[in-house]
PDB file of N, CA and C in Angstrom:
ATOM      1  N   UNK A 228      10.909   9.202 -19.038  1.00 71.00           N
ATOM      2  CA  UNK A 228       9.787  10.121 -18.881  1.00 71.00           C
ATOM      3  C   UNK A 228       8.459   9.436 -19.222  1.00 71.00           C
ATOM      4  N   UNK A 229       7.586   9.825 -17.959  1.00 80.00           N
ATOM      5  CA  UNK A 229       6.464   9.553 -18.915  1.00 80.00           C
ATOM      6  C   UNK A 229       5.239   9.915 -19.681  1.00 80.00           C
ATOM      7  N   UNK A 230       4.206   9.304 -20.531  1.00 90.00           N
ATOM      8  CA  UNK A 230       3.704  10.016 -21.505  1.00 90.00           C
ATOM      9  C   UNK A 230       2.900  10.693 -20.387  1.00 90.00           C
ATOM     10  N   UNK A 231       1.945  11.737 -21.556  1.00 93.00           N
ATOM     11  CA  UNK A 231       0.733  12.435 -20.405  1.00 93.00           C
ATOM     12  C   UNK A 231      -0.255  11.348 -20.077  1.00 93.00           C
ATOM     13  N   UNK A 232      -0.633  10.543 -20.551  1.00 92.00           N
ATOM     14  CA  UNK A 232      -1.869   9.329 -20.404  1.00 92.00           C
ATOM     15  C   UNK A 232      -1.006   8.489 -19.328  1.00 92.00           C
ATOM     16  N   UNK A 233       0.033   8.550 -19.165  1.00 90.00           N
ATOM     17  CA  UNK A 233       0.694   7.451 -17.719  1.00 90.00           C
ATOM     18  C   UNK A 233       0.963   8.552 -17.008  1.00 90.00           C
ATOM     19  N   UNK A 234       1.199   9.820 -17.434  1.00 92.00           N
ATOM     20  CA  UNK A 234       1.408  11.098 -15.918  1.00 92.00           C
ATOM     21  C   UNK A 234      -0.134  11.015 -15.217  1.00 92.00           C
ATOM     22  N   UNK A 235      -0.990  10.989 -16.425  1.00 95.00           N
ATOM     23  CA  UNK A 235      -2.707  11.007 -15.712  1.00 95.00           C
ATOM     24  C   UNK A 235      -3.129   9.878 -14.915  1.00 95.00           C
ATOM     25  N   UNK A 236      -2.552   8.437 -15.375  1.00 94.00           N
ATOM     26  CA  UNK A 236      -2.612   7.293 -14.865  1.00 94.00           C
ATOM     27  C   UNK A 236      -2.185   7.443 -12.983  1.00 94.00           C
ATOM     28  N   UNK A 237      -0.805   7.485 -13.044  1.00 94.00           N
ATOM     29  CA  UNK A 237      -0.136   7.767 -11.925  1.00 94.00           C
ATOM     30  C   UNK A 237      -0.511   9.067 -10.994  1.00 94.00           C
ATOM     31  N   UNK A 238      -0.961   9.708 -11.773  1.00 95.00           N
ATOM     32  CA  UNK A 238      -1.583  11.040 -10.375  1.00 95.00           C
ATOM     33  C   UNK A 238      -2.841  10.094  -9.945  1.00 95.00           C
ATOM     34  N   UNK A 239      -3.510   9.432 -10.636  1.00 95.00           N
ATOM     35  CA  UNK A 239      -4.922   8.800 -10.230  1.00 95.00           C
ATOM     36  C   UNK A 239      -4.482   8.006  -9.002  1.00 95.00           C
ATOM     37  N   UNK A 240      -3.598   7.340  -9.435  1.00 95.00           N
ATOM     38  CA  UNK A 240      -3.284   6.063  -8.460  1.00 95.00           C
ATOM     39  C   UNK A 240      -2.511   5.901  -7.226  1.00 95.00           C
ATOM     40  N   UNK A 241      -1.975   7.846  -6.945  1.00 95.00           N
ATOM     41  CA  UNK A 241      -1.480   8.555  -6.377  1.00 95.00           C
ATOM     42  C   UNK A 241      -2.317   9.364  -5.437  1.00 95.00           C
ATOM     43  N   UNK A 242      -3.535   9.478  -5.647  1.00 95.00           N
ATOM     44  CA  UNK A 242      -4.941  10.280  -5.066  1.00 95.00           C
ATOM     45  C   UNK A 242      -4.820   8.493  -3.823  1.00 95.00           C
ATOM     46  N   UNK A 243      -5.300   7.186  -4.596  1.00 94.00           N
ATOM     47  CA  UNK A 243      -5.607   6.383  -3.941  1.00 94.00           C
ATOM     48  C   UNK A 243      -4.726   5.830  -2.781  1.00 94.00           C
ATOM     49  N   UNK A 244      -3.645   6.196  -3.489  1.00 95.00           N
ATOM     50  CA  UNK A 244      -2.597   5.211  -2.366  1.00 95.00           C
ATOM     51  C   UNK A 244      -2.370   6.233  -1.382  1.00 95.00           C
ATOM     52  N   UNK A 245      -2.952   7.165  -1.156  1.00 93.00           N
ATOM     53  CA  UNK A 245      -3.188   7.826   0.688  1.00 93.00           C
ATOM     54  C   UNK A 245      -4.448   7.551   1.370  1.00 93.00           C
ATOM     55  N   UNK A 246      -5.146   6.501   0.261  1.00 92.00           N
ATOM     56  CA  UNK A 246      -5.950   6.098   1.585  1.00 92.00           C
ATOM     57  C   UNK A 246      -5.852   4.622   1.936  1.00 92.00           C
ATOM     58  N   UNK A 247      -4.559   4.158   1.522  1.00 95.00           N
ATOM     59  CA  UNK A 247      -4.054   2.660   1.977  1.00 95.00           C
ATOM     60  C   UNK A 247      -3.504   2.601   3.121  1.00 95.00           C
ATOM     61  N   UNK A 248      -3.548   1.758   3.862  1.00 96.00           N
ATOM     62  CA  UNK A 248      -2.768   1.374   5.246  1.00 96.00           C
ATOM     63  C   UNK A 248      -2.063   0.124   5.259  1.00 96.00           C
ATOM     64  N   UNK A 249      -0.363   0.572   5.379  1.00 96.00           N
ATOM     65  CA  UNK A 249       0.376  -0.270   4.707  1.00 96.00           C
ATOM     66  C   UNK A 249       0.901  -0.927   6.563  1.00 96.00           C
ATOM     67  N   UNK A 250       0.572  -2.196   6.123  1.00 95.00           N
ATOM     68  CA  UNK A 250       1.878  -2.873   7.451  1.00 95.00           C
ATOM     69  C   UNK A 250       2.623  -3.823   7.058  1.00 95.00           C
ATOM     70  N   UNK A 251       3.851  -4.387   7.831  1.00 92.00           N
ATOM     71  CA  UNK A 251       5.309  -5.150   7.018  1.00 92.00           C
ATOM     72  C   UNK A 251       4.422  -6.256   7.770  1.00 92.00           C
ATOM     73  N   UNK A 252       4.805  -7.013   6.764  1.00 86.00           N
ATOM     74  CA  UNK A 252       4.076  -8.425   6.497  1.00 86.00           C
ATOM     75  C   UNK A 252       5.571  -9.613   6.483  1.00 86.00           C
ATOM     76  N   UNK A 253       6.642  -9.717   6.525  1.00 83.00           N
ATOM     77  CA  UNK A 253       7.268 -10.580   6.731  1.00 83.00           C
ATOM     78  C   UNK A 253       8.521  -9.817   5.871  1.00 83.00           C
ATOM     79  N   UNK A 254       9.802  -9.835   6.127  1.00 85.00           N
ATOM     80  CA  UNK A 254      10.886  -9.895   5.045  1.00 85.00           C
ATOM     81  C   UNK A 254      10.773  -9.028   4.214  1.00 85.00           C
ATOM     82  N   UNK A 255       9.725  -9.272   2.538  1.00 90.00           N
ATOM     83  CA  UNK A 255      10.309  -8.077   2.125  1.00 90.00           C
ATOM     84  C   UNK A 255       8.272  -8.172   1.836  1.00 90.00           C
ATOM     85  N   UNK A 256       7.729  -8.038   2.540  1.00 95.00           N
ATOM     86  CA  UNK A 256       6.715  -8.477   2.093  1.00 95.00           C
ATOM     87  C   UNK A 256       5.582  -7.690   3.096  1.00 95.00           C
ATOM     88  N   UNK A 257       4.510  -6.895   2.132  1.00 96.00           N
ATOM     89  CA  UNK A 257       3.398  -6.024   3.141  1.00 96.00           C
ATOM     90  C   UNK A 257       2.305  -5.946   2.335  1.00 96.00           C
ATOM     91  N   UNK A 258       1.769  -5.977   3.766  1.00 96.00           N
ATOM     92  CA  UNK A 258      -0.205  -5.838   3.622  1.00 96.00           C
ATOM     93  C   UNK A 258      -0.725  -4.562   3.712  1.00 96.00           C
ATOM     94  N   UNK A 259      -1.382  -4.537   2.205  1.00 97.00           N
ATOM     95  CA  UNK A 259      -1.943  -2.845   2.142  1.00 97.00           C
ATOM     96  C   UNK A 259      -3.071  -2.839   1.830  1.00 97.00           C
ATOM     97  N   UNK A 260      -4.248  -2.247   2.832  1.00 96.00           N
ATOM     98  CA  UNK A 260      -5.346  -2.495   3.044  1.00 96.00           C
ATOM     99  C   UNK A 260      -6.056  -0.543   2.707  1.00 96.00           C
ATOM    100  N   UNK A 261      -7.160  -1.140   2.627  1.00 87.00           N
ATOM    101  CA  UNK A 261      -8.356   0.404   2.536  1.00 87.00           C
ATOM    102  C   UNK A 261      -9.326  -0.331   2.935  1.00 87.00           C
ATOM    103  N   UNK A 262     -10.389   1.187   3.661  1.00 79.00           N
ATOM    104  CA  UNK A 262     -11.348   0.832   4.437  1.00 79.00           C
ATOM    105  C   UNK A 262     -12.378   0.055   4.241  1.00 79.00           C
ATOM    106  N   UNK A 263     -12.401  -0.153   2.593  1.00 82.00           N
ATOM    107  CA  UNK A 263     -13.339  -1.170   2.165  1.00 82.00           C
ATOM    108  C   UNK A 263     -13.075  -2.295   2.277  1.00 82.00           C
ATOM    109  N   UNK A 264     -11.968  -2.899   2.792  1.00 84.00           N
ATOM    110  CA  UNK A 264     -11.996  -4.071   2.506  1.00 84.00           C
ATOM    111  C   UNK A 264     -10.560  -4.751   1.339  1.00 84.00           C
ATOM    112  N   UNK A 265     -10.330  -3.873   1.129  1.00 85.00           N
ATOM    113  CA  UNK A 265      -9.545  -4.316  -0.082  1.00 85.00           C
ATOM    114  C   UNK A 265      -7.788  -4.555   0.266  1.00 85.00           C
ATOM    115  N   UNK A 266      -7.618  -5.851  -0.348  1.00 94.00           N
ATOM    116  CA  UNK A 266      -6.198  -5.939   0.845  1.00 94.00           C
ATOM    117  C   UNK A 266      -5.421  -6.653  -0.167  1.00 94.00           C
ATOM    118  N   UNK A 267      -3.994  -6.565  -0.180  1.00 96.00           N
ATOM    119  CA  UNK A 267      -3.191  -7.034  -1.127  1.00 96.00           C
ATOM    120  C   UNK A 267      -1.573  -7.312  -0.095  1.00 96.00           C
ATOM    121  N   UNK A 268      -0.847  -7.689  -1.142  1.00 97.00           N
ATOM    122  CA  UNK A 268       0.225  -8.247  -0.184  1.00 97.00           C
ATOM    123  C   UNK A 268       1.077  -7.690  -1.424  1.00 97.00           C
ATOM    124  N   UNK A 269       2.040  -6.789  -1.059  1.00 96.00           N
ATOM    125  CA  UNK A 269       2.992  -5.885  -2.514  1.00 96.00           C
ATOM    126  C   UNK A 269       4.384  -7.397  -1.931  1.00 96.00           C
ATOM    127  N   UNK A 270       4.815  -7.537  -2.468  1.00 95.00           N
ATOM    128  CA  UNK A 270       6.730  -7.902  -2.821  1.00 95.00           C
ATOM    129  C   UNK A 270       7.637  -7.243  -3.003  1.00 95.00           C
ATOM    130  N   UNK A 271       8.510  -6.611  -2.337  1.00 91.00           N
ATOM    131  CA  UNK A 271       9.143  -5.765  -3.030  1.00 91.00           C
ATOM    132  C   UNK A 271      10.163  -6.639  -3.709  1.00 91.00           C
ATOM    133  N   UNK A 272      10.768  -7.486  -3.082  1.00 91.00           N
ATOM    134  CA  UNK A 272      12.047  -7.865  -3.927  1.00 91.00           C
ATOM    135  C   UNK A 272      11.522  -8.363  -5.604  1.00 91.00           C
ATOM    136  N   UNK A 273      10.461  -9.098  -5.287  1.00 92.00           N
ATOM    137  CA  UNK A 273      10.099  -9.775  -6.602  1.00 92.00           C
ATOM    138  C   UNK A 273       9.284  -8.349  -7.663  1.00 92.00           C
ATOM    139  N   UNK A 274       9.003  -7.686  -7.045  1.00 91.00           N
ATOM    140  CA  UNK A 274       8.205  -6.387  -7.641  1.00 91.00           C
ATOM    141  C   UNK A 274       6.735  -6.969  -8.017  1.00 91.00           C
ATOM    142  N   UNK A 275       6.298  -7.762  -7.071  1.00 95.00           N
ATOM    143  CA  UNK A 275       4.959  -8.097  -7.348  1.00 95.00           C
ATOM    144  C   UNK A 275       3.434  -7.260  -6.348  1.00 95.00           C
ATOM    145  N   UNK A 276       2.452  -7.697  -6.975  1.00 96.00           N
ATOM    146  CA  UNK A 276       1.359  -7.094  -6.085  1.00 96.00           C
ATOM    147  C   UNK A 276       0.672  -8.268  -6.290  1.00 96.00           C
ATOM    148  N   UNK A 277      -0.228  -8.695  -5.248  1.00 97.00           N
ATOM    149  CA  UNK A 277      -1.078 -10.061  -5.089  1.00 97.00           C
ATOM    150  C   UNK A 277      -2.796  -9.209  -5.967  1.00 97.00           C
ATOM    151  N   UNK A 278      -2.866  -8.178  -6.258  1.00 95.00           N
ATOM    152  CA  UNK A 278      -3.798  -7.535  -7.162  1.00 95.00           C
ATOM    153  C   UNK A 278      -3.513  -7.862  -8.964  1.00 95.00           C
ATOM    154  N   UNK A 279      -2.248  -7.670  -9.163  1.00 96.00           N
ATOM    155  CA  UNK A 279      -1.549  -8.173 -10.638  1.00 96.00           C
ATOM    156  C   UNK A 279      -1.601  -7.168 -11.652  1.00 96.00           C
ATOM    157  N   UNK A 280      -2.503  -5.777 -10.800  1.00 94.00           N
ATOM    158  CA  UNK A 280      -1.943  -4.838 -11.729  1.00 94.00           C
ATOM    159  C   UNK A 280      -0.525  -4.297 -12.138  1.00 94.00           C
ATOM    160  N   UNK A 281      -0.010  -4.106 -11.720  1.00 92.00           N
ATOM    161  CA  UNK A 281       1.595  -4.052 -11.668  1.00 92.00           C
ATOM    162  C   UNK A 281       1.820  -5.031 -13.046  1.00 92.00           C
ATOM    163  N   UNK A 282       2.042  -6.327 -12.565  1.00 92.00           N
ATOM    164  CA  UNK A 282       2.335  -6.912 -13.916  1.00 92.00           C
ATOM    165  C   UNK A 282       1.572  -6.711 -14.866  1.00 92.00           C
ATOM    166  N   UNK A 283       0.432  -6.589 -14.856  1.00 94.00           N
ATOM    167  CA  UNK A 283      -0.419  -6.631 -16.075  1.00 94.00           C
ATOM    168  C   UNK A 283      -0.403  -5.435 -16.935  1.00 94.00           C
ATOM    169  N   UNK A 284      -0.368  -4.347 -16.054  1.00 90.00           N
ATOM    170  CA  UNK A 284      -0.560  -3.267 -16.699  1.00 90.00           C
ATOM    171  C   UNK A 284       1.244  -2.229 -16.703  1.00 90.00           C
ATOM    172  N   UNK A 285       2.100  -2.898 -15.995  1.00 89.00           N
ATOM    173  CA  UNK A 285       3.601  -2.231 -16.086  1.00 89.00           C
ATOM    174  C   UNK A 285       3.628  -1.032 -15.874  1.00 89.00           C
ATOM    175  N   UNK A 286       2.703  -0.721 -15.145  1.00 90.00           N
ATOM    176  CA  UNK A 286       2.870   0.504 -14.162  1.00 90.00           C
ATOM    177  C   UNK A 286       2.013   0.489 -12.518  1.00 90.00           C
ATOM    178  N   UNK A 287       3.148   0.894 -11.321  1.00 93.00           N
ATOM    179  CA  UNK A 287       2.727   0.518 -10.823  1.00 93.00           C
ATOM    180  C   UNK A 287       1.575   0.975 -10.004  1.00 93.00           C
ATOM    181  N   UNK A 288       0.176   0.081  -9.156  1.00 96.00           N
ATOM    182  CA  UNK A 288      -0.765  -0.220  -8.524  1.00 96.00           C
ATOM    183  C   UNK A 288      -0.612   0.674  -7.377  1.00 96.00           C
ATOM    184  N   UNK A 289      -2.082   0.909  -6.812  1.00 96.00           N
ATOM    185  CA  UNK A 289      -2.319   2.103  -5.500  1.00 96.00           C
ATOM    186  C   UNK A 289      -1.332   1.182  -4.260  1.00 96.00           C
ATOM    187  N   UNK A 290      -1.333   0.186  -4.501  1.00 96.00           N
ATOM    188  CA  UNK A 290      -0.570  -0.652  -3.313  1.00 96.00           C
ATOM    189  C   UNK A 290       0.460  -0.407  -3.574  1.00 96.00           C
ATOM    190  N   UNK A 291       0.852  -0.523  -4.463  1.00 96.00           N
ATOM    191  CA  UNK A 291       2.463  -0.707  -4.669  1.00 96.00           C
ATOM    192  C   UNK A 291       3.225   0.660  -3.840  1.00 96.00           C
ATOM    193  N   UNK A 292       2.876   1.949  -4.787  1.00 96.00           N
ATOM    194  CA  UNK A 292       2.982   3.176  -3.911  1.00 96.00           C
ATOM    195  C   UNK A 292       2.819   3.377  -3.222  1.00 96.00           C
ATOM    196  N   UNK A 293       1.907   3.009  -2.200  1.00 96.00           N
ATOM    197  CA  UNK A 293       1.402   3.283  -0.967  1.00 96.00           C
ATOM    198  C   UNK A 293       2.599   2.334   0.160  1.00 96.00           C
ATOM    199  N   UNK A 294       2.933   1.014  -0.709  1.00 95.00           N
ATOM    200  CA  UNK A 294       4.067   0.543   0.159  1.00 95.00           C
ATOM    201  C   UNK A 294       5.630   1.190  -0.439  1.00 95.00           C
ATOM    202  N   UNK A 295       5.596   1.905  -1.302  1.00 93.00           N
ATOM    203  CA  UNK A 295       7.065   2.591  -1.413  1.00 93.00           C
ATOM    204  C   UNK A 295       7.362   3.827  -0.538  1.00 93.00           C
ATOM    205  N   UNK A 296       6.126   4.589  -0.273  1.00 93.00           N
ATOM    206  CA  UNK A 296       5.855   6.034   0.596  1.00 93.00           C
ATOM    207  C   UNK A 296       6.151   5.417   1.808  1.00 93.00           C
ATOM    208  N   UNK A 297       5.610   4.604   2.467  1.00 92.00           N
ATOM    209  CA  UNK A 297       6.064   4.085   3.624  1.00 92.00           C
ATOM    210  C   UNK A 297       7.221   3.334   4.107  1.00 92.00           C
ATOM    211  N   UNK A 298       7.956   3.334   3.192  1.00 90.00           N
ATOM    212  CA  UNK A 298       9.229   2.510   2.893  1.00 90.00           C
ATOM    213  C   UNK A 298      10.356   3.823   3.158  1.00 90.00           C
ATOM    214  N   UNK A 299       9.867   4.534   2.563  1.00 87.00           N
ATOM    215  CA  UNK A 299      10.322   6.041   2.699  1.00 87.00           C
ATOM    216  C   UNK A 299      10.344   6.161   3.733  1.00 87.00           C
ATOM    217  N   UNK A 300       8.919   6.784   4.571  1.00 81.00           N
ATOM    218  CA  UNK A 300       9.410   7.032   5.627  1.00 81.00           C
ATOM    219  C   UNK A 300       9.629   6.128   6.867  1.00 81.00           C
ATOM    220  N   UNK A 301       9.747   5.183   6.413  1.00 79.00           N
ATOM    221  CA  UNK A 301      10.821   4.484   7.693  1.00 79.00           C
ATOM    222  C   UNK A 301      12.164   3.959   7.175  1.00 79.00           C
ATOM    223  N   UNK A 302      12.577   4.821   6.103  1.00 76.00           N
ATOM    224  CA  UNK A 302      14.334   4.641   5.893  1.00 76.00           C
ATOM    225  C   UNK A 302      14.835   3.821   5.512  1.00 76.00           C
ATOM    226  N   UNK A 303      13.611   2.885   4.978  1.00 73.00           N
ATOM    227  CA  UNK A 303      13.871   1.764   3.648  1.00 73.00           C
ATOM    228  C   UNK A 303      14.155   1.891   2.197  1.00 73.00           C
ATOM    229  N   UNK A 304      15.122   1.469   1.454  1.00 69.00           N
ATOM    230  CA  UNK A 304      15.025   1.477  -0.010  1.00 69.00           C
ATOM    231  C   UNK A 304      14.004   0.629  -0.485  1.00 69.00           C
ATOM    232  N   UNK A 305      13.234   1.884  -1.046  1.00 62.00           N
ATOM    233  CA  UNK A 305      12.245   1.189  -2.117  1.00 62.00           C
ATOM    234  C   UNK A 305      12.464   0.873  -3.616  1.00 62.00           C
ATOM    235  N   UNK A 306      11.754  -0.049  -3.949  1.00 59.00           N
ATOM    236  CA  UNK A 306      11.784  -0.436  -5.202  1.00 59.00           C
ATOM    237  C   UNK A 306      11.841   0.690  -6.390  1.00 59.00           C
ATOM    238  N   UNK A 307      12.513   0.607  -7.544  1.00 56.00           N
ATOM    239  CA  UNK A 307      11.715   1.831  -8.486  1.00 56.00           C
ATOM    240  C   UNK A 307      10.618   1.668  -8.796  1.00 56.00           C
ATOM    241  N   UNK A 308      10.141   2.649  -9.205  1.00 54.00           N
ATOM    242  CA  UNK A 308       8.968   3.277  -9.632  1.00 54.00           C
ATOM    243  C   UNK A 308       8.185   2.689 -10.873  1.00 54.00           C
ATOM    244  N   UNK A 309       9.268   2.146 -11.598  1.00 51.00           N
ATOM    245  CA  UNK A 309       8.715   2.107 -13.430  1.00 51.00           C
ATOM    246  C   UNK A 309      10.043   0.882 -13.314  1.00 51.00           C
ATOM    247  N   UNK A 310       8.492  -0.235 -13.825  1.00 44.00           N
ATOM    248  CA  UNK A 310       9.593  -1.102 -14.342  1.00 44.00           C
ATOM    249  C   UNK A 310       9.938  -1.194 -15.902  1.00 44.00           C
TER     250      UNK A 310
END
C-alpha cells in the first residue's frame, strides 16, 4: 500500500501521463513524448526511464505509466507498478 504523500505523488503523475504519446521503439523499448518537446525512452525489461526518475526517486515517472497504459491496451504485460 501506499502512503498518502505517494497516493498524491502518483495521482499527479497520473494527470501527466495522458498527455504522453507513447510509440514501441524496438523490443522491449518506447518513446514517450509530450507536446513540448519532452521525450524519453522507458525499458521495460530493465525497468528503466532515460529521464531517471524512476530510479532516483522509486516510484514510477509520467513515462513510465503512460508506457504501461498502452501496454495495456495492446495486450502486453506490463511491468509492475512499484518497484
Amino acid at each position: 500500500p501506499l502512503t498518502s504523500t505517494s497516493s498524491r505523488i502518483m495521482e499527479s503523475i497520473k494527470k501527466e501521463a495522458h498527455l504522453m504519446k507513447v510509440q514501441w521503439n524496438k523490443e522491449n523499448k518506447y518513446q514517450v513524448s509530450c507536446s513540448l518537446g519532452d521525450q524519453c525512452v522507458v525499458d521495460v525489461v530493465s525497468m528503466t526511464c532515460s529521464c531517471r526518475k524512476w530510479e532516483l526517486k522509486r516510484i514510477p515517472c509520467k513515462h513510465v505509466v503512460a508506457t504501461c497504459w498502452n501496454m495495456a491496451l495492446n495486450d502486453q504485460a506490463a511491468p509492475p507498478p512499484e518497484t
